[in-house]
Structures are given as structure tokens and as C-alpha cells.
């Protein structure tokens, strides 16, 4: 079987497997994230309205709150949200190692800030919250080191390996003639595309399939892109020749899932799936409420048959002319809605909005913004953070495993292979990352998260350290020796580790010992000088003391 036939056949198989998800995901999209899906390739670059089923914006706002809350709490660009470390604490406390880890963390943050990653991540969180599955593609970029692309649900198909990890990604999409030529070169495109380009038809659309999957058979010693661990192939749909065949050192697509059930490949049980019933009911009752209001403002009318054919005005201040023989005829509303019904319906709509808000954790993300800061204590804030983490803990762990860890690994590896771009202000050709110290040879580097939500998870440890320090301080007032029990240096390091303190602000043990020895020497010199000054002052006092004709000092010295 040729590669083209293999890719086409596997796309068909993956598409068949995904087909059972299309209807519920499309339902979620139409009610919560209208432009967040692409189930038909022809949907690309179309601005038609897709929100006709949305008559109450509460679900849309809840999705936005979830996305913003996760962005601010997990991967905020305004503050550090991760750092590199190593499992061996003895090596990690070595100053060259700490400085190298801190420097690499800083450079990774710089690359993330200069790229478009922080524009793509909110889209990922919105997709994840609604559809339980999202996809983020990280590719190498000559100018910004990395380039991020968040793909809409429905435009891709995925498959897992035997460990339950997504390692296969098929995406069918559209590119214009100009885009194909710019990305792949004119000679690699089909004859049809070449003809359109030469004729100036640059905006015609063409279906393209991008395949990323493990390369089962390859030359392990080869450094060619066609022998890398993951295969990459672009092909125009229906054409025999490939636009490009290459590969990736690591799987370049992060596919986080809200929750995975058994052997399922796609996620489930996300807020969007959970709230879909309430959202549909909310839209129905919102329509019924508007209909009730409309009937009250413009009720259907009973009009006597005698008035048929006569012009009738129901506008305020309108005048209706009737013949004298029809003076007894009158118009009356055919239906008068009970105002109490609308109050009951409005209260029911409010309850549904609250349920949808809770399904998307909007109440938790907005708890501080909506609370009265004048009447809330630090302990209450801590307890509410713990409540948020209790609700989101499993999701955060899956995000670490399926999104953040692979993202940082991918960026780190790209930087290891890349050279400094011009924007970094360094000489081109120098590596993006500094050479690691010898102590790290053969040691695995791991990622530790220090975002707001990650720090909240560690707040219990920080609180226990602070409480013990305070308790020890109180005991020291009656039993000073109790402080000998505490290793204050280790306490400070443990507190800084849990608080995400930058490694550069803490000295290593050798520096601390040198500083303390120097301080001890200075104190010893000062003590000796103080003793000498006291002796000189005493001698002066004795010499000035007159007890007889001879002063006391002379009598003591025998002079």
C-alpha cells in the first residue's frame, strides 16, 4: 500500500470513529462556543452567523470566565508559573546548578512571552472547557523560536498508543493557492495550483491533509528529517505527490482532555458536556419568557366581525372610526398573561444561570472579585482557594501531564537545537540555552509549577511552616533553648521552595559559611577593639583620679 493510500485510509478510519461525537459536540458549539468548532472543511473563513440558538449569553460568559480564570490561575504571562528543578535535592542546592536552572527558566519564559503562546492558550482552555478535548500545535519558528496554533474541534482526528497517550494527529483543512506556494514552494504544488498561481488566482481554496504519527521503521543513526521519531506529511487531497515529507524529534501536538473514560480517545465530562441540558432548557425558557412579555405588551385581539375590513390601530393614542350601527362593538385581548407566571419563570431562569455558572466554575474563579474584601479574612481566602483546588484538582493534574509538561519539553528541546535569533540581542549562532554544569550530567530535569493555583496547592505546607515558626517564637520567650531544635537555614529553603522563590536570591552553603566566618571575624575584631578602648578609658580615669599627692595610678605602678 502506498503512503498516500495509507494516509487516506487511516483518515477515513479515524473519521468514522469520531463521527459519533459530531452531533453532541456540534450541539455544545451552537449553544456555548459558536465559532469554536469546524466539523466541515467548507466552514473555513466564513463569517456567517452561528449563534442563532443563543438567546441568553450566560453560557458564553461562563465559558469566557473559565478560560480567563484558568489562564490567570495556571499560565499567567504576568507572573512566573513554572520553574525547572531536579529530583536530587543535594545537587539542586548546589549554586551553579540552581543558577543554571533559574537562567533556563528565565529564557523559556522570555521565549513564551515573545511568541504567540499566550494568545493561543485561552483558546485551548475555552475548547477544553466546552468540548473536553483541545489541540495545541507547537512548531519551530525562525523569528520567535516557537509558534503556537490552537485548532478548532472537528478539524482533527487523534489516536492513542498503548499507554493512553495521544501520539497520532490527522488534520484536514484548507489553504489558499498563495499559502500553498508560500509554504511549500511552487514546484512542490500540484499542476492545478501552479496554473492558478501563474494566472493570478491566488485565493482559491484547496483541501490539505497533514499527518503526524510515529515512524515505526527508521534509521536510528540518521539525522535526516525523514528518519526522525515522528513522521510529518502534507498532501493535497486527491493528489499523488506530497507537498512535504519530514519529521519531528518529539510529538509536536499537545492534546489535553478534561477527563478520559476507559479506552476513550476523546475527552468527556467537561463543563460543556455537563451543562448542555441546563443550557438548552435555559434557551427554551428564555424564549418562553420573551414570548410571555410580548403577549402582555401586544396581546392577540378579539375583534367583532362587524369591524372586518375597517382599519384598526392598536398603537398608543390610535383612533378607530366605526359606524354608528357598530357602536356596541368593541375590541378586547384574547389572552392576558398572568404577571406572576413571568416572575416564577424569571426566578427559574436565574436558577438555571446559577447552575451553568457553577458547572463552569465561574463562581469559584470570581469568588474574590465578588466578595466584600472588607469582611473577608485571610483564612477565608485560603479556605476558598482550597475549595477551588478540591473541585479542579484532577483536571489540573491532567493539564500538567497532557498540556504543560509536553509544552515546556517541546520548547526546551527546540531551544537546545536552535540558535539565538536576532531579537535576543546576542551573536547569531550561539545556543539559546547555556551549557549545563557538570553536576547535571545524566540527571533528569523536571518541571515544577509555581502558578497561583499551584501555589495554592502548596499553601498548606507554607502555612504549617509559618505556624511552627510562630509557635517556636512564643515558646522561646520562656524557654530560649527551644530554638536550638530548629534548623532555620533549612526552614528558609523549604519555605522558599514551596513559595516559588527565585533560586538566585538564596546563597549556597559555601557562600553562607564564608559570610558567617567573615561576620564572626569582624565581630571578634570589634570586640577586641572595644576591650582595648575600655582598658584605655579605664587607664585614663585612673590617671585622673587624685586620692593624695600621688594619684592612684602611680601608686599602683610604683612610679
Coordinates of C-alpha atoms in Angstrom, one line a residue:
X1 CA 0.0 0.0 0.0
X2 CA 1.4 3.4 -0.9
X3 CA 1.8 6.1 1.7
X4 CA -1.0 8.2 0.1
X5 CA -3.4 5.3 0.3
X6 CA -2.3 4.6 3.9
X7 CA -3.0 8.1 5.0
X8 CA -6.3 8.4 3.1
X9 CA -7.5 5.1 4.6
X10 CA -6.4 5.9 8.1
X11 CA -8.1 9.3 7.9
X12 CA -11.3 7.5 6.9
X13 CA -11.0 5.1 9.9
X14 CA -10.3 7.9 12.4
X15 CA -13.2 10.0 10.9
X16 CA -15.6 7.1 11.3
X17 CA -14.5 6.7 15.0
X18 CA -15.0 10.4 15.6
X19 CA -18.4 10.5 13.8
X20 CA -20.3 9.6 17.0
X21 CA -19.0 12.7 18.7
X22 CA -20.1 15.1 16.0
X23 CA -23.8 15.7 17.0
X24 CA -23.2 16.3 20.7
X25 CA -20.1 18.5 20.1
X26 CA -22.0 20.5 17.4
X27 CA -24.8 20.9 19.9
X28 CA -22.4 22.3 22.5
X29 CA -20.8 24.6 20.0
X30 CA -24.1 26.0 18.8
X31 CA -25.2 26.9 22.4
X32 CA -21.9 27.9 24.0
X33 CA -19.0 28.5 21.6
X34 CA -20.5 29.1 18.1
X35 CA -17.2 29.7 16.3
X36 CA -15.1 27.2 18.2
X37 CA -15.8 24.2 16.0
X38 CA -15.2 23.2 12.4
X39 CA -17.0 20.0 11.5
X40 CA -17.0 20.7 7.8
X41 CA -13.9 21.7 5.9
X42 CA -16.0 24.3 4.0
X43 CA -16.6 26.2 7.2
X44 CA -13.1 27.8 6.9
X45 CA -13.0 31.6 6.5
X46 CA -16.8 32.0 6.6
X47 CA -18.4 34.8 8.6
X48 CA -22.0 33.6 8.7
X49 CA -23.9 33.8 11.9
X50 CA -23.6 30.6 14.0
X51 CA -25.2 31.8 17.2
X52 CA -28.9 31.7 16.3
X53 CA -29.6 29.2 19.1
X54 CA -28.2 31.6 21.8
X55 CA -30.8 33.9 23.3
X56 CA -29.2 34.1 26.7
X57 CA -25.5 34.9 26.9
X58 CA -24.9 33.4 30.3
X59 CA -23.3 30.2 28.9
X60 CA -21.0 32.2 26.6
X61 CA -19.9 34.4 29.5
X62 CA -19.3 31.3 31.7
X63 CA -17.0 29.9 29.0
X64 CA -15.1 33.2 28.9
X65 CA -14.8 33.2 32.7
X66 CA -13.5 29.6 32.8
X67 CA -10.9 30.4 30.1
X68 CA -9.8 33.7 31.7
X69 CA -9.7 32.0 35.2
X70 CA -7.6 29.1 34.0
X71 CA -5.3 31.4 32.1
X72 CA -4.7 33.7 35.1
X73 CA -4.5 30.9 37.6
X74 CA -2.4 28.4 35.6
X75 CA -0.3 30.1 32.9
X76 CA -0.5 33.8 33.6
X77 CA 2.0 35.8 31.5
X78 CA 2.2 38.4 34.2
X79 CA 4.0 36.2 36.7
X80 CA 6.2 33.1 36.7
X81 CA 4.1 29.9 36.5
X82 CA 6.8 27.2 36.3
X83 CA 10.4 26.6 37.1
X84 CA 12.9 23.8 36.4
X85 CA 14.4 21.7 39.1
X86 CA 15.9 18.2 39.7
X87 CA 14.8 15.4 42.0
X88 CA 18.1 15.2 43.8
X89 CA 17.9 17.9 46.4
X90 CA 21.6 17.8 47.3
X91 CA 22.6 18.6 43.7
X92 CA 19.7 21.0 43.3
X93 CA 21.1 23.1 46.2
X94 CA 24.5 23.5 44.5
X95 CA 24.8 27.1 43.5
X96 CA 25.9 26.6 39.8
X97 CA 23.0 24.1 39.3
X98 CA 20.5 26.5 40.9
X99 CA 21.7 29.4 38.8
X100 CA 21.6 27.3 35.6
X101 CA 18.1 26.1 36.3
X102 CA 17.0 29.6 37.1
X103 CA 18.6 31.0 34.0
X104 CA 17.0 28.4 31.7
X105 CA 13.6 29.0 33.3
X106 CA 14.0 32.8 32.6
X107 CA 14.9 32.1 29.0
X108 CA 12.0 29.8 28.5
X109 CA 9.7 32.5 29.9
X110 CA 11.2 35.0 27.5
X111 CA 10.5 32.8 24.5
X112 CA 6.9 32.2 25.6
X113 CA 6.4 35.9 26.1
X114 CA 7.8 36.8 22.7
X115 CA 5.8 34.1 20.8
X116 CA 2.0 34.0 20.4
X117 CA 1.6 31.2 23.0
X118 CA -0.4 33.4 25.4
X119 CA -2.8 34.2 22.6
X120 CA -3.3 30.5 21.8
X121 CA -3.7 29.2 25.4
X122 CA -7.0 31.0 26.2
X123 CA -8.5 29.3 23.0
X124 CA -7.2 26.0 24.3
X125 CA -8.9 26.5 27.6
X126 CA -12.2 27.5 26.0
X127 CA -12.1 24.4 23.8
X128 CA -11.2 22.2 26.7
X129 CA -14.0 23.5 28.9
X130 CA -16.6 23.2 26.3
X131 CA -15.7 20.1 24.3
X132 CA -13.5 18.2 26.8
X133 CA -10.7 18.0 24.1
X134 CA -8.4 20.6 22.7
X135 CA -5.3 20.7 20.5
X136 CA -2.2 22.9 20.6
X137 CA 0.4 22.7 17.9
X138 CA 3.9 24.0 18.6
X139 CA 6.1 24.4 15.6
X140 CA 9.6 25.8 15.3
X141 CA 9.9 29.4 14.1
X142 CA 12.9 31.2 12.8
X143 CA 12.0 34.5 14.3
X144 CA 10.3 33.7 17.6
X145 CA 11.7 30.2 18.3
X146 CA 8.2 28.7 18.6
X147 CA 4.9 29.3 17.0
X148 CA 1.6 28.1 18.6
X149 CA -1.6 27.2 16.8
X150 CA -4.9 26.2 18.6
X151 CA -7.0 24.1 16.3
X152 CA -10.9 24.0 16.5
X153 CA -12.6 20.8 17.4
X154 CA -13.8 18.8 14.4
X155 CA -10.9 19.8 12.2
X156 CA -8.6 17.0 13.5
X157 CA -8.6 13.3 14.5
X158 CA -6.4 11.7 17.1
X159 CA -5.3 8.2 18.2
X160 CA -3.6 6.9 21.3
X161 CA -0.7 4.5 21.9
X162 CA -0.9 1.6 24.3
X163 CA -0.1 3.9 27.3
X164 CA -3.1 6.0 26.6
X165 CA -1.1 8.9 25.3
X166 CA -2.1 10.7 22.1
X167 CA 0.7 10.1 19.5
X168 CA -1.2 10.4 16.2
X169 CA -2.7 13.5 14.8
X170 CA -4.5 13.9 11.4
X171 CA -5.8 17.3 10.3
X172 CA -7.8 18.1 7.2
X173 CA -8.0 21.8 6.4
X174 CA -7.9 24.4 3.6
X175 CA -5.2 26.5 2.3
X176 CA -5.3 29.1 -0.5
X177 CA -3.2 29.0 -3.6
X178 CA -0.9 31.7 -2.3
X179 CA -0.5 30.0 1.0
X180 CA 0.4 26.7 -0.6
X181 CA 3.1 28.3 -2.8
X182 CA 4.5 30.3 0.1
X183 CA 4.7 27.4 2.5
X184 CA 5.8 24.6 0.2
X185 CA 7.2 26.2 -3.0
X186 CA 5.7 26.3 -6.4
X187 CA 7.4 23.2 -7.7
X188 CA 6.0 21.1 -4.9
X189 CA 2.4 22.0 -5.6
X190 CA 0.1 20.2 -8.0
X191 CA -0.2 21.3 -11.6
X192 CA -3.6 22.8 -10.8
X193 CA -2.2 25.0 -8.1
X194 CA 0.7 26.0 -10.3
X195 CA -1.7 27.0 -13.0
X196 CA -3.8 29.1 -10.6
X197 CA -0.7 30.8 -9.2
X198 CA 0.6 31.7 -12.7
X199 CA -2.8 33.0 -13.7
X200 CA -3.0 35.2 -10.6
X201 CA -5.8 33.1 -8.9
X202 CA -4.3 33.3 -5.5
X203 CA -7.3 32.9 -3.3
X204 CA -8.8 29.7 -4.5
X205 CA -9.1 27.1 -1.7
X206 CA -7.6 23.6 -1.7
X207 CA -8.1 20.7 0.8
X208 CA -4.9 19.6 2.5
X209 CA -4.2 16.7 4.9
X210 CA -1.5 17.0 7.5
X211 CA -0.4 13.7 9.1
X212 CA 1.7 13.3 12.3
X213 CA 2.3 9.8 13.6
X214 CA 5.1 7.7 15.0
X215 CA 7.6 6.4 12.5
X216 CA 7.7 2.7 13.1
X217 CA 10.6 2.0 10.9
X218 CA 13.5 4.4 10.6
X219 CA 17.3 4.6 10.6
X220 CA 18.2 5.4 14.2
X221 CA 21.6 6.7 13.2
X222 CA 20.4 9.0 10.5
X223 CA 19.9 12.7 11.2
X224 CA 17.6 13.3 8.2
X225 CA 14.2 14.7 8.9
X226 CA 12.7 11.7 7.2
X227 CA 14.2 9.5 9.9
X228 CA 13.0 11.4 13.0
X229 CA 10.8 9.7 15.6
X230 CA 7.6 11.2 14.3
X231 CA 6.6 11.4 10.7
X232 CA 5.1 14.6 9.2
X233 CA 3.5 14.6 5.8
X234 CA 1.5 17.3 3.9
X235 CA -0.6 16.3 0.9
X236 CA -3.2 17.9 -1.3
X237 CA -6.3 15.9 -1.0
X238 CA -6.7 13.7 -4.1
X239 CA -3.2 14.3 -5.4
X240 CA -0.5 11.6 -5.6
X241 CA 2.6 13.8 -4.8
X242 CA 3.3 15.0 -1.3
X243 CA 3.7 18.7 -0.6
X244 CA 6.3 17.9 2.1
X245 CA 7.6 14.9 4.0
X246 CA 9.7 15.5 7.1
X247 CA 9.5 14.7 10.8
X248 CA 9.7 15.8 14.4
X249 CA 12.1 15.0 17.2
X250 CA 9.1 14.9 19.7
X251 CA 5.4 14.8 19.2
X252 CA 4.5 18.5 18.5
X253 CA 0.8 18.5 19.3
X254 CA -0.5 18.8 22.9
X255 CA -4.0 17.2 23.2
X256 CA -5.3 17.9 26.7
X257 CA -8.5 16.2 27.7
X258 CA -10.8 17.2 30.6
X259 CA -11.5 13.6 31.6
X260 CA -10.9 10.3 29.8
X261 CA -13.2 7.3 30.4
X262 CA -11.6 3.9 29.9
X263 CA -10.4 3.4 26.3
X264 CA -12.0 6.6 25.0
X265 CA -9.7 8.7 22.9
X266 CA -11.6 11.9 23.2
X267 CA -12.4 13.7 26.5
X268 CA -15.7 13.8 28.3
X269 CA -17.5 15.1 31.4
X270 CA -16.3 18.7 30.8
X271 CA -18.3 21.7 32.0
X272 CA -19.8 22.0 28.4
X273 CA -21.0 18.3 28.4
X274 CA -22.3 18.7 32.0
X275 CA -24.2 21.9 31.4
X276 CA -25.7 21.2 28.0
X277 CA -29.1 20.1 29.3
X278 CA -29.3 23.2 31.5
X279 CA -28.2 25.4 28.6
X280 CA -30.9 24.0 26.3
X281 CA -33.5 24.4 29.0
X282 CA -32.3 28.0 29.6
X283 CA -32.7 28.9 26.0
X284 CA -36.2 27.4 25.8
X285 CA -37.4 29.2 28.9
X286 CA -35.8 32.5 27.8
X287 CA -37.8 32.2 24.6
X288 CA -40.9 31.4 26.6
X289 CA -40.3 34.4 28.9
X290 CA -39.9 36.7 25.9
X291 CA -43.0 35.3 24.3
X292 CA -44.9 36.0 27.6
X293 CA -43.7 39.6 27.7
X294 CA -44.6 40.0 24.1
X295 CA -48.1 38.7 24.6
X296 CA -48.5 41.1 27.5
X297 CA -47.3 44.1 25.5
X298 CA -49.0 43.1 22.3
X299 CA -51.7 40.6 23.1
X300 CA -53.8 38.8 20.4
X301 CA -57.1 40.7 20.0
X302 CA -60.7 39.6 19.7
X303 CA -62.3 41.9 17.1
X304 CA -66.1 41.9 16.3
X305 CA -66.9 40.6 12.8
X306 CA -68.7 43.9 12.1
X307 CA -65.3 45.6 12.1
X308 CA -63.8 43.3 9.5
X309 CA -62.4 45.4 6.7
X310 CA -62.2 48.6 8.7
X311 CA -58.7 49.9 9.5
X312 CA -57.8 49.2 13.1
X313 CA -55.0 50.9 15.1
X314 CA -53.6 49.3 18.3
X315 CA -50.9 52.0 18.7
X316 CA -50.9 54.2 21.8
X317 CA -53.2 57.2 21.1
X318 CA -54.6 55.5 18.0
X319 CA -58.1 56.3 16.8
X320 CA -60.5 53.8 15.3
X321 CA -63.5 55.1 13.3
X322 CA -66.7 52.9 13.4
X323 CA -70.2 53.3 12.0
X324 CA -72.9 54.3 14.4
X325 CA -74.6 50.9 14.0
X326 CA -71.4 49.3 15.3
X327 CA -71.1 51.4 18.5
X328 CA -71.7 48.4 20.6
X329 CA -68.8 46.5 19.1
X330 CA -65.6 46.6 21.0
X331 CA -62.1 45.0 20.9
X332 CA -60.6 43.0 23.8
X333 CA -57.5 41.0 24.4
X334 CA -57.9 37.3 23.5
X335 CA -55.2 36.3 26.1
X336 CA -53.9 38.2 29.1
X337 CA -50.8 36.6 30.7
X338 CA -50.6 36.4 34.5
X339 CA -47.7 38.6 35.6
X340 CA -47.0 36.1 38.4
X341 CA -46.1 33.5 35.9
X342 CA -43.3 35.6 34.5
X343 CA -41.9 36.2 38.0
X344 CA -41.8 32.5 38.6
X345 CA -40.3 31.9 35.1
X346 CA -37.7 34.6 35.7
X347 CA -36.7 33.1 39.1
X348 CA -36.4 29.7 37.4
X349 CA -34.2 31.2 34.7
X350 CA -31.9 32.7 37.4
X351 CA -31.5 29.3 39.0
X352 CA -30.5 27.8 35.7
X353 CA -28.0 30.5 35.1
X354 CA -26.5 29.8 38.5
X355 CA -26.2 26.1 37.7
X356 CA -24.5 26.8 34.4
X357 CA -22.1 29.2 36.2
X358 CA -21.2 26.6 38.8
X359 CA -20.7 23.9 36.1
X360 CA -18.1 26.2 34.5
X361 CA -16.6 27.0 38.0
X362 CA -17.3 30.7 37.3
X363 CA -18.4 31.2 41.0
X364 CA -15.0 29.9 42.1
X365 CA -12.9 32.0 39.7
X366 CA -14.9 35.1 40.6
X367 CA -15.1 34.4 44.3
X368 CA -12.6 37.1 45.3
X369 CA -13.9 39.7 42.8
X370 CA -17.5 39.2 44.1
X371 CA -16.7 39.1 47.8
X372 CA -16.5 42.1 50.1
X373 CA -12.8 42.5 50.9
X374 CA -13.6 44.5 54.0
X375 CA -15.4 41.5 55.5
X376 CA -13.2 38.6 54.4
X377 CA -10.2 37.3 56.4
X378 CA -7.0 35.8 55.1
X379 CA -8.1 32.4 56.5
X380 CA -11.4 32.6 54.5
X381 CA -9.4 33.4 51.3
X382 CA -7.2 30.4 52.0
X383 CA -10.2 28.1 52.5
X384 CA -11.8 29.3 49.3
X385 CA -8.6 28.6 47.4
X386 CA -8.6 25.1 48.8
X387 CA -12.3 24.7 47.7
X388 CA -11.3 25.7 44.2
X389 CA -8.5 23.2 44.1
X390 CA -10.7 20.5 45.5
X391 CA -13.0 21.0 42.5
X392 CA -10.3 21.4 39.9
X393 CA -7.5 19.2 41.3
X394 CA -7.9 16.2 39.0
X395 CA -8.2 18.5 35.9
X396 CA -5.1 20.4 36.9
X397 CA -3.1 17.2 37.2
X398 CA -4.2 16.1 33.7
X399 CA -3.4 19.5 32.3
X400 CA 0.1 19.2 33.7
X401 CA 0.5 15.7 32.1
X402 CA -1.1 16.4 28.7
X403 CA -0.5 20.1 28.1
X404 CA 2.1 21.9 30.2
X405 CA 4.7 19.2 30.6
X406 CA 4.8 18.4 26.8
X407 CA 4.7 22.2 26.0
X408 CA 7.7 23.0 28.1
X409 CA 9.6 19.9 27.0
X410 CA 8.9 20.8 23.3
X411 CA 10.1 24.4 23.8
X412 CA 13.1 23.3 25.7
X413 CA 14.2 20.8 23.1
X414 CA 13.6 23.4 20.3
X415 CA 15.8 25.9 22.1
X416 CA 18.5 23.3 22.6
X417 CA 18.6 22.7 18.9
X418 CA 18.1 26.3 17.8
X419 CA 20.4 29.3 17.5
X420 CA 19.9 32.7 19.0
X421 CA 17.5 34.8 16.8
X422 CA 18.4 38.4 16.2
X423 CA 15.7 39.7 18.6
X424 CA 17.6 38.2 21.5
X425 CA 20.4 40.8 21.2
X426 CA 23.1 38.1 21.0
X427 CA 25.5 37.0 18.4
X428 CA 23.7 34.7 16.0
X429 CA 25.0 31.1 16.2
X430 CA 25.2 31.0 20.0
X431 CA 23.0 28.4 21.6
X432 CA 19.7 29.6 23.1
X433 CA 20.5 27.8 26.4
X434 CA 23.7 27.9 28.4
X435 CA 25.8 24.9 28.9
X436 CA 24.7 22.9 31.9
X437 CA 27.1 22.4 34.8
X438 CA 29.0 19.1 35.1
X439 CA 26.8 18.1 38.1
X440 CA 23.8 17.8 35.8
X441 CA 25.4 15.2 33.5
X442 CA 23.0 12.3 33.3
X443 CA 20.4 14.0 35.6
X444 CA 16.8 14.4 34.5
X445 CA 15.4 17.9 34.8
X446 CA 11.8 18.2 35.8
X447 CA 9.2 20.9 35.8
X448 CA 7.7 22.4 39.0
X449 CA 4.7 24.6 38.7
X450 CA 4.5 27.9 40.7
X451 CA 1.4 29.5 39.3
X452 CA -1.3 30.9 41.6
X453 CA -3.2 27.7 41.6
X454 CA -0.1 25.5 42.0
X455 CA 1.0 27.7 44.9
X456 CA -2.4 27.4 46.5
X457 CA -2.0 23.6 46.4
X458 CA 1.2 24.1 48.4
X459 CA -0.3 26.7 50.8
X460 CA -0.9 24.1 53.4
X461 CA 2.8 23.4 53.7
X462 CA 3.7 27.1 53.8
X463 CA 1.1 27.7 56.5
X464 CA 2.4 24.8 58.6
X465 CA 5.9 26.2 58.4
X466 CA 4.8 29.7 59.4
X467 CA 2.7 28.3 62.2
X468 CA 5.6 26.3 63.6
X469 CA 7.9 29.3 63.4
X470 CA 5.4 31.4 65.3
X471 CA 4.8 28.8 67.9
X472 CA 8.5 28.3 68.4
X473 CA 8.9 32.1 68.8
X474 CA 6.3 32.1 71.5
X475 CA 8.0 29.2 73.4
X476 CA 11.4 31.0 73.1
X477 CA 10.2 33.7 75.4
X478 CA 10.0 31.2 78.3
X479 CA 12.5 28.6 77.0
X480 CA 15.1 30.2 74.8
X481 CA 16.9 26.8 74.2
X482 CA 13.9 25.6 72.2
X483 CA 15.2 27.5 69.2
X484 CA 18.2 25.1 69.1
X485 CA 15.8 22.5 67.8
X486 CA 15.1 24.3 64.6
X487 CA 17.3 24.4 61.5
X488 CA 16.5 27.9 60.4
X489 CA 18.5 27.6 57.2
X490 CA 16.6 24.5 56.1
X491 CA 13.3 26.1 57.1
X492 CA 14.0 29.1 54.9
X493 CA 14.9 26.9 52.0
X494 CA 11.7 24.8 52.4
X495 CA 9.6 27.9 52.6
X496 CA 11.2 29.4 49.5
X497 CA 10.9 26.1 47.6
X498 CA 7.1 26.0 48.3
X499 CA 6.6 29.7 47.6
X500 CA 8.4 29.5 44.3
X501 CA 11.2 31.9 45.3
X502 CA 13.8 32.5 42.6
X503 CA 17.0 30.5 43.2
X504 CA 19.3 33.4 42.6
X505 CA 18.3 35.2 45.9
X506 CA 19.5 32.3 48.1
X507 CA 23.2 31.7 48.7
X508 CA 24.6 28.2 48.7
X509 CA 26.1 26.7 51.8
X510 CA 29.7 27.6 51.0
X511 CA 28.8 31.3 50.5
X512 CA 26.7 31.3 53.7
X513 CA 29.7 29.8 55.6
X514 CA 32.1 32.4 54.2
X515 CA 29.7 35.2 55.1
X516 CA 29.3 33.9 58.6
X517 CA 33.0 33.5 59.1
X518 CA 33.7 37.0 57.9
X519 CA 31.0 38.3 60.2
X520 CA 32.4 36.3 63.1
X521 CA 35.9 37.7 62.4
X522 CA 34.5 41.3 62.2
X523 CA 32.7 40.8 65.5
X524 CA 35.9 39.4 67.1
X525 CA 37.9 42.4 65.9
X526 CA 35.2 44.8 67.1
X527 CA 35.1 43.0 70.5
X528 CA 38.9 43.3 70.8
X529 CA 38.8 47.0 69.9
X530 CA 36.0 47.5 72.4
X531 CA 38.1 45.8 75.1
X532 CA 41.1 47.9 74.2
X533 CA 39.1 51.1 74.3
X534 CA 37.6 50.2 77.7
X535 CA 41.1 49.5 79.0
X536 CA 42.4 52.8 77.7
X537 CA 39.4 54.6 79.1
X538 CA 40.0 52.9 82.5
X539 CA 43.6 53.9 82.5
X540 CA 42.7 57.4 81.7
X541 CA 40.2 57.5 84.5
X542 CA 42.7 56.1 87.0
X543 CA 45.4 58.6 86.0
X544 CA 43.0 61.5 86.6
X545 CA 41.9 60.2 90.0
X546 CA 43.5 62.2 92.9
X547 CA 43.5 60.5 96.2
X548 CA 46.6 62.0 97.7
X549 CA 49.5 64.0 96.4
X550 CA 50.3 61.0 94.1
X551 CA 47.4 59.7 92.0
X552 CA 46.2 56.1 92.3
X553 CA 47.7 55.0 89.0
X554 CA 51.2 56.0 90.0
X555 CA 50.9 54.2 93.3
X556 CA 49.7 51.0 91.5
X557 CA 52.6 51.1 89.0
X558 CA 55.1 52.1 91.7
X559 CA 56.1 55.3 89.8

